[in-house]
Amino acid sequence: MNSTEKELTGKVALVTGGTKGIGKAIADQLAVLGATVIVSARSKPTEDINHDFIAADVTKSSDNENLALKITEQYGGLDILVNNVGGTSSPAGGFGVLSDEDWEKDLQLNLLAAIKLDKALVPSMIERNTGVVIHISSLNGKLPLYASNFSYGVTKAALNNYSKALANEVASKGVRVITVSPGMVKTTAMEAFLSSYGNSIGKTLDEAAQLVMDSLGGVPMNRLAQPEEIAHLVGFLASPKASYITGANYVIDGGTIPTTF
């Protein structure tokens, strides 16, 4: 890549859950664009990573405050925050099988973790009158599936609403807030989910994947996305080329949602 294309040179970015899957792809792409990239996860992976690492459980306010302090001390501040952490371990089967604990776990991981980290890091962006916050949501926040991941979709819908409200509040203060909602992406987490879902209904992983795609109304591209395809969109949205974009929710789903309005 030509040096003139490194549009994020001099910027500091944090990607939560940045050691694997979509998060790793995003971290790698931001680095390609010239950013200094920090990744966080509960524990450092055993394999080598190409970015700075700070351990944090972003569902805990104390860990988020510590993360913000370390970023300020070591890097002088943050320009780009990608709230990527999310997922679900809740059982398939719909409303009746979900316990209070299932709901609470999904709320913590898919909504409150982002809120807590924003609370720790966005004020410093406002003080500097610059910054970009990107929330990684899900197609299920717009197109819920009660049979396979009921609580996950509900919490992602809440994240979408929160992201839009935050965007409206901080737009005049120099901070852009954007949501990215991927459809089905080929990651180890997705494969684990499909395997678990398949086991619960007596289907193979591939059969479970097809069932989920069918339940969404079909995926016109008839495949799962690659993590890098999500990362390229995030890289653009974090860049100066997207300087007039805020408050939007970008769905990247292979054409799954049948309408655009």
CSV table of C-alpha atoms in Angstrom, one decimal:
chain,number,residue,atom,x,y,z
A,1,MET,CA,0.0,0.0,0.0
A,2,ASN,CA,1.2,3.5,-0.9
A,3,SER,CA,2.2,5.6,2.1
A,4,THR,CA,-0.4,8.2,1.1
A,5,GLU,CA,-3.1,5.6,1.6
A,6,LYS,CA,-2.2,5.1,5.3
A,7,GLU,CA,-5.0,7.4,6.4
A,8,LEU,CA,-4.9,6.4,10.0
A,9,THR,CA,-1.2,7.2,10.6
A,10,GLY,CA,-0.7,8.8,14.0
A,11,LYS,CA,-4.1,7.5,15.3
A,12,VAL,CA,-4.4,5.2,18.3
A,13,ALA,CA,-7.1,2.5,18.1
A,14,LEU,CA,-8.5,0.1,20.6
A,15,VAL,CA,-10.3,-3.1,19.4
A,16,THR,CA,-12.0,-5.1,22.2
A,17,GLY,CA,-12.0,-8.8,21.6
A,18,GLY,CA,-9.2,-8.1,19.1
A,19,THR,CA,-7.3,-11.3,19.4
A,20,LYS,CA,-9.5,-13.5,17.1
A,21,GLY,CA,-12.3,-13.6,14.6
A,22,ILE,CA,-13.8,-10.3,13.4
A,23,GLY,CA,-11.9,-8.3,16.1
A,24,LYS,CA,-8.5,-9.6,14.9
A,25,ALA,CA,-9.4,-8.8,11.3
A,26,ILE,CA,-10.4,-5.3,12.3
A,27,ALA,CA,-7.2,-4.8,14.3
A,28,ASP,CA,-5.1,-6.0,11.4
A,29,GLN,CA,-6.9,-3.7,8.9
A,30,LEU,CA,-6.5,-0.6,11.1
A,31,ALA,CA,-2.8,-1.4,11.4
A,32,VAL,CA,-2.6,-1.6,7.6
A,33,LEU,CA,-4.1,1.8,7.4
A,34,GLY,CA,-1.3,3.1,9.7
A,35,ALA,CA,-2.9,3.2,13.2
A,36,THR,CA,-1.2,2.1,16.4
A,37,VAL,CA,-3.5,-0.7,17.5
A,38,ILE,CA,-4.2,-1.9,21.0
A,39,VAL,CA,-6.3,-5.1,21.4
A,40,SER,CA,-7.9,-6.2,24.6
A,41,ALA,CA,-9.3,-9.5,25.8
A,42,ARG,CA,-9.7,-11.2,29.1
A,43,SER,CA,-6.4,-13.0,28.7
A,44,LYS,CA,-3.5,-12.8,26.3
A,45,PRO,CA,-3.6,-15.6,23.6
A,46,THR,CA,-0.8,-18.1,23.6
A,47,GLU,CA,-0.1,-17.4,19.9
A,48,ASP,CA,1.8,-14.3,18.9
A,49,ILE,CA,-0.2,-11.2,18.1
A,50,ASN,CA,1.0,-8.2,16.1
A,51,HIS,CA,-0.5,-5.5,18.2
A,52,ASP,CA,-0.1,-4.1,21.7
A,53,PHE,CA,-2.2,-6.0,24.2
A,54,ILE,CA,-3.9,-4.9,27.4
A,55,ALA,CA,-5.8,-7.5,29.4
A,56,ALA,CA,-9.4,-6.5,30.4
A,57,ASP,CA,-12.8,-7.9,31.1
A,58,VAL,CA,-14.9,-5.2,29.5
A,59,THR,CA,-18.0,-6.4,31.4
A,60,LYS,CA,-16.3,-5.0,34.6
A,61,SER,CA,-16.3,-1.2,35.2
A,62,SER,CA,-13.0,-1.4,37.1
A,63,ASP,CA,-11.3,-3.1,34.2
A,64,ASN,CA,-12.6,-0.5,31.8
A,65,GLU,CA,-11.4,2.3,34.0
A,66,ASN,CA,-7.9,0.7,34.3
A,67,LEU,CA,-7.9,0.2,30.5
A,68,ALA,CA,-8.6,3.8,29.9
A,69,LEU,CA,-5.9,4.9,32.4
A,70,LYS,CA,-3.3,2.7,30.7
A,71,ILE,CA,-4.2,4.0,27.3
A,72,THR,CA,-3.9,7.6,28.5
A,73,GLU,CA,-0.6,7.0,30.3
A,74,GLN,CA,1.1,4.9,27.5
A,75,TYR,CA,-0.4,6.5,24.3
A,76,GLY,CA,-1.6,9.9,25.4
A,77,GLY,CA,-5.2,9.2,24.4
A,78,LEU,CA,-7.4,7.2,22.0
A,79,ASP,CA,-8.7,8.2,18.6
A,80,ILE,CA,-10.6,5.1,17.5
A,81,LEU,CA,-12.6,2.8,19.7
A,82,VAL,CA,-14.1,-0.4,18.2
A,83,ASN,CA,-16.4,-2.1,20.6
A,84,ASN,CA,-16.3,-5.6,19.1
A,85,VAL,CA,-16.8,-7.9,22.1
A,86,GLY,CA,-20.0,-9.8,22.0
A,87,GLY,CA,-21.6,-13.2,21.6
A,88,THR,CA,-23.8,-15.6,23.4
A,89,SER,CA,-23.7,-18.9,25.2
A,90,SER,CA,-27.5,-19.0,25.8
A,91,PRO,CA,-29.3,-22.1,24.7
A,92,ALA,CA,-31.4,-22.4,21.6
A,93,GLY,CA,-35.1,-23.1,21.9
A,94,GLY,CA,-36.8,-19.7,22.3
A,95,PHE,CA,-38.2,-17.6,25.2
A,96,GLY,CA,-39.2,-20.5,27.4
A,97,VAL,CA,-35.7,-22.0,27.8
A,98,LEU,CA,-33.9,-18.8,28.7
A,99,SER,CA,-33.1,-18.3,32.4
A,100,ASP,CA,-32.6,-15.0,34.1
A,101,GLU,CA,-28.8,-15.7,34.1
A,102,ASP,CA,-28.9,-16.2,30.3
A,103,TRP,CA,-30.5,-12.8,29.9
A,104,GLU,CA,-28.1,-11.1,32.3
A,105,LYS,CA,-25.0,-12.6,30.6
A,106,ASP,CA,-26.1,-11.5,27.2
A,107,LEU,CA,-27.0,-8.0,28.4
A,108,GLN,CA,-23.6,-7.6,30.1
A,109,LEU,CA,-21.6,-8.9,27.1
A,110,ASN,CA,-23.6,-7.3,24.2
A,111,LEU,CA,-24.8,-4.1,25.6
A,112,LEU,CA,-23.4,-3.0,29.0
A,113,ALA,CA,-19.8,-3.8,28.1
A,114,ALA,CA,-19.9,-1.2,25.3
A,115,ILE,CA,-21.7,1.3,27.5
A,116,LYS,CA,-19.1,0.9,30.3
A,117,LEU,CA,-16.1,1.2,28.0
A,118,ASP,CA,-17.6,4.2,26.2
A,119,LYS,CA,-18.2,5.8,29.6
A,120,ALA,CA,-14.5,5.3,30.4
A,121,LEU,CA,-13.1,6.5,27.0
A,122,VAL,CA,-15.5,8.8,25.2
A,123,PRO,CA,-15.1,11.8,27.7
A,124,SER,CA,-11.5,12.2,26.7
A,125,MET,CA,-12.5,12.2,23.0
A,126,ILE,CA,-15.0,15.0,23.8
A,127,GLU,CA,-12.3,16.9,25.6
A,128,ARG,CA,-10.1,16.7,22.5
A,129,ASN,CA,-13.1,17.3,20.2
A,130,THR,CA,-12.2,14.3,18.0
A,131,GLY,CA,-12.8,10.6,18.0
A,132,VAL,CA,-14.6,7.7,16.3
A,133,VAL,CA,-16.6,5.0,18.2
A,134,ILE,CA,-17.7,1.9,16.2
A,135,HIS,CA,-20.1,-0.6,17.8
A,136,ILE,CA,-20.1,-4.1,16.2
A,137,SER,CA,-23.7,-5.2,16.4
A,138,SER,CA,-25.4,-8.0,14.5
A,139,LEU,CA,-27.9,-8.6,11.8
A,140,ASN,CA,-30.0,-10.2,14.5
A,141,GLY,CA,-30.5,-6.8,16.1
A,142,LYS,CA,-32.6,-6.0,13.0
A,143,LEU,CA,-33.8,-9.5,12.1
A,144,PRO,CA,-34.3,-11.5,15.3
A,145,LEU,CA,-34.3,-15.3,15.4
A,146,TYR,CA,-36.3,-16.6,18.4
A,147,ALA,CA,-35.4,-20.3,17.9
A,148,SER,CA,-31.7,-20.0,17.8
A,149,ASN,CA,-30.5,-16.8,19.6
A,150,PHE,CA,-33.4,-15.0,21.1
A,151,SER,CA,-31.6,-13.0,23.8
A,152,TYR,CA,-28.6,-12.2,21.7
A,153,GLY,CA,-30.8,-10.5,19.0
A,154,VAL,CA,-32.7,-8.5,21.7
A,155,THR,CA,-29.5,-7.2,23.3
A,156,LYS,CA,-28.0,-6.3,19.9
A,157,ALA,CA,-31.2,-4.3,19.1
A,158,ALA,CA,-30.7,-2.4,22.4
A,159,LEU,CA,-27.0,-1.7,21.4
A,160,ASN,CA,-28.3,-0.3,18.1
A,161,ASN,CA,-30.6,2.1,19.9
A,162,TYR,CA,-28.0,3.1,22.4
A,163,SER,CA,-25.4,3.7,19.6
A,164,LYS,CA,-27.8,6.0,17.7
A,165,ALA,CA,-28.7,8.0,20.9
A,166,LEU,CA,-25.0,8.4,21.8
A,167,ALA,CA,-24.2,9.5,18.2
A,168,ASN,CA,-26.8,12.2,18.4
A,169,GLU,CA,-25.5,13.4,21.8
A,170,VAL,CA,-21.8,13.7,20.9
A,171,ALA,CA,-21.9,14.6,17.2
A,172,SER,CA,-21.5,18.3,17.9
A,173,LYS,CA,-18.6,17.6,20.2
A,174,GLY,CA,-16.3,16.1,17.5
A,175,VAL,CA,-17.1,12.4,18.1
A,176,ARG,CA,-18.6,10.1,15.5
A,177,VAL,CA,-20.5,7.0,16.6
A,178,ILE,CA,-21.3,4.3,14.1
A,179,THR,CA,-22.8,0.8,14.2
A,180,VAL,CA,-21.8,-2.1,11.9
A,181,SER,CA,-24.2,-5.1,11.8
A,182,PRO,CA,-22.6,-8.2,10.2
A,183,GLY,CA,-24.7,-11.1,9.1
A,184,MET,CA,-23.2,-14.6,9.5
A,185,VAL,CA,-19.4,-14.5,9.5
A,186,LYS,CA,-17.0,-17.5,9.2
A,187,THR,CA,-15.3,-17.4,12.6
A,188,THR,CA,-14.5,-20.0,15.2
A,189,ALA,CA,-17.2,-18.5,17.4
A,190,MET,CA,-19.8,-18.8,14.7
A,191,GLU,CA,-18.7,-22.4,14.0
A,192,ALA,CA,-19.0,-23.2,17.8
A,193,PHE,CA,-22.5,-21.6,17.8
A,194,LEU,CA,-23.6,-23.6,14.8
A,195,SER,CA,-22.2,-26.8,16.2
A,196,SER,CA,-24.0,-26.3,19.5
A,197,TYR,CA,-27.2,-25.4,17.7
A,198,GLY,CA,-26.9,-28.4,15.4
A,199,ASN,CA,-26.3,-30.7,18.3
A,200,SER,CA,-29.4,-29.4,20.0
A,201,ILE,CA,-31.6,-30.2,17.0
A,202,GLY,CA,-29.8,-33.3,15.7
A,203,LYS,CA,-28.2,-31.6,12.7
A,204,THR,CA,-24.6,-31.3,11.4
A,205,LEU,CA,-22.8,-27.9,11.5
A,206,ASP,CA,-23.4,-27.4,7.7
A,207,GLU,CA,-27.1,-28.3,8.1
A,208,ALA,CA,-27.4,-25.9,11.0
A,209,ALA,CA,-25.8,-23.1,9.0
A,210,GLN,CA,-28.2,-23.7,6.2
A,211,LEU,CA,-31.2,-23.7,8.6
A,212,VAL,CA,-30.1,-20.4,10.1
A,213,MET,CA,-29.6,-18.9,6.7
A,214,ASP,CA,-33.0,-20.1,5.6
A,215,SER,CA,-34.6,-18.8,8.8
A,216,LEU,CA,-33.2,-15.3,7.9
A,217,GLY,CA,-35.1,-15.6,4.6
A,218,GLY,CA,-32.1,-16.8,2.7
A,219,VAL,CA,-28.7,-15.2,2.0
A,220,PRO,CA,-28.6,-14.2,-1.7
A,221,MET,CA,-24.8,-14.6,-1.8
A,222,ASN,CA,-25.3,-18.1,-0.3
A,223,ARG,CA,-22.3,-18.0,1.9
A,224,LEU,CA,-20.9,-16.7,5.2
A,225,ALA,CA,-18.8,-13.5,5.2
A,226,GLN,CA,-15.1,-13.6,5.8
A,227,PRO,CA,-13.9,-11.5,8.8
A,228,GLU,CA,-11.8,-9.4,6.5
A,229,GLU,CA,-14.9,-8.2,4.6
A,230,ILE,CA,-16.2,-6.7,7.8
A,231,ALA,CA,-12.8,-5.3,8.6
A,232,HIS,CA,-12.5,-3.3,5.4
A,233,LEU,CA,-15.9,-1.6,6.1
A,234,VAL,CA,-14.7,-0.7,9.6
A,235,GLY,CA,-11.4,0.6,8.3
A,236,PHE,CA,-13.3,3.0,5.9
A,237,LEU,CA,-15.7,4.2,8.6
A,238,ALA,CA,-12.8,4.9,11.0
A,239,SER,CA,-11.0,6.9,8.3
A,240,PRO,CA,-11.3,10.6,7.3
A,241,LYS,CA,-13.1,9.5,4.2
A,242,ALA,CA,-16.1,8.9,6.4
A,243,SER,CA,-15.9,12.2,8.2
A,244,TYR,CA,-19.6,13.1,7.6
A,245,ILE,CA,-20.9,9.7,8.7
A,246,THR,CA,-22.3,9.3,12.2
A,247,GLY,CA,-25.4,7.7,13.7
A,248,ALA,CA,-25.7,5.2,10.9
A,249,ASN,CA,-26.0,1.4,11.1
A,250,TYR,CA,-24.2,-0.4,8.3
A,251,VAL,CA,-25.6,-3.8,7.6
A,252,ILE,CA,-23.2,-6.1,5.8
A,253,ASP,CA,-25.1,-9.4,5.3
A,254,GLY,CA,-24.7,-10.6,1.8
A,255,GLY,CA,-28.1,-9.2,0.9
A,256,THR,CA,-30.1,-11.0,3.6
A,257,ILE,CA,-32.4,-8.1,4.7
A,258,PRO,CA,-34.9,-8.0,1.9
A,259,THR,CA,-35.6,-4.2,2.0
A,260,THR,CA,-33.4,-1.2,2.7
A,261,PHE,CA,-36.0,1.2,4.2
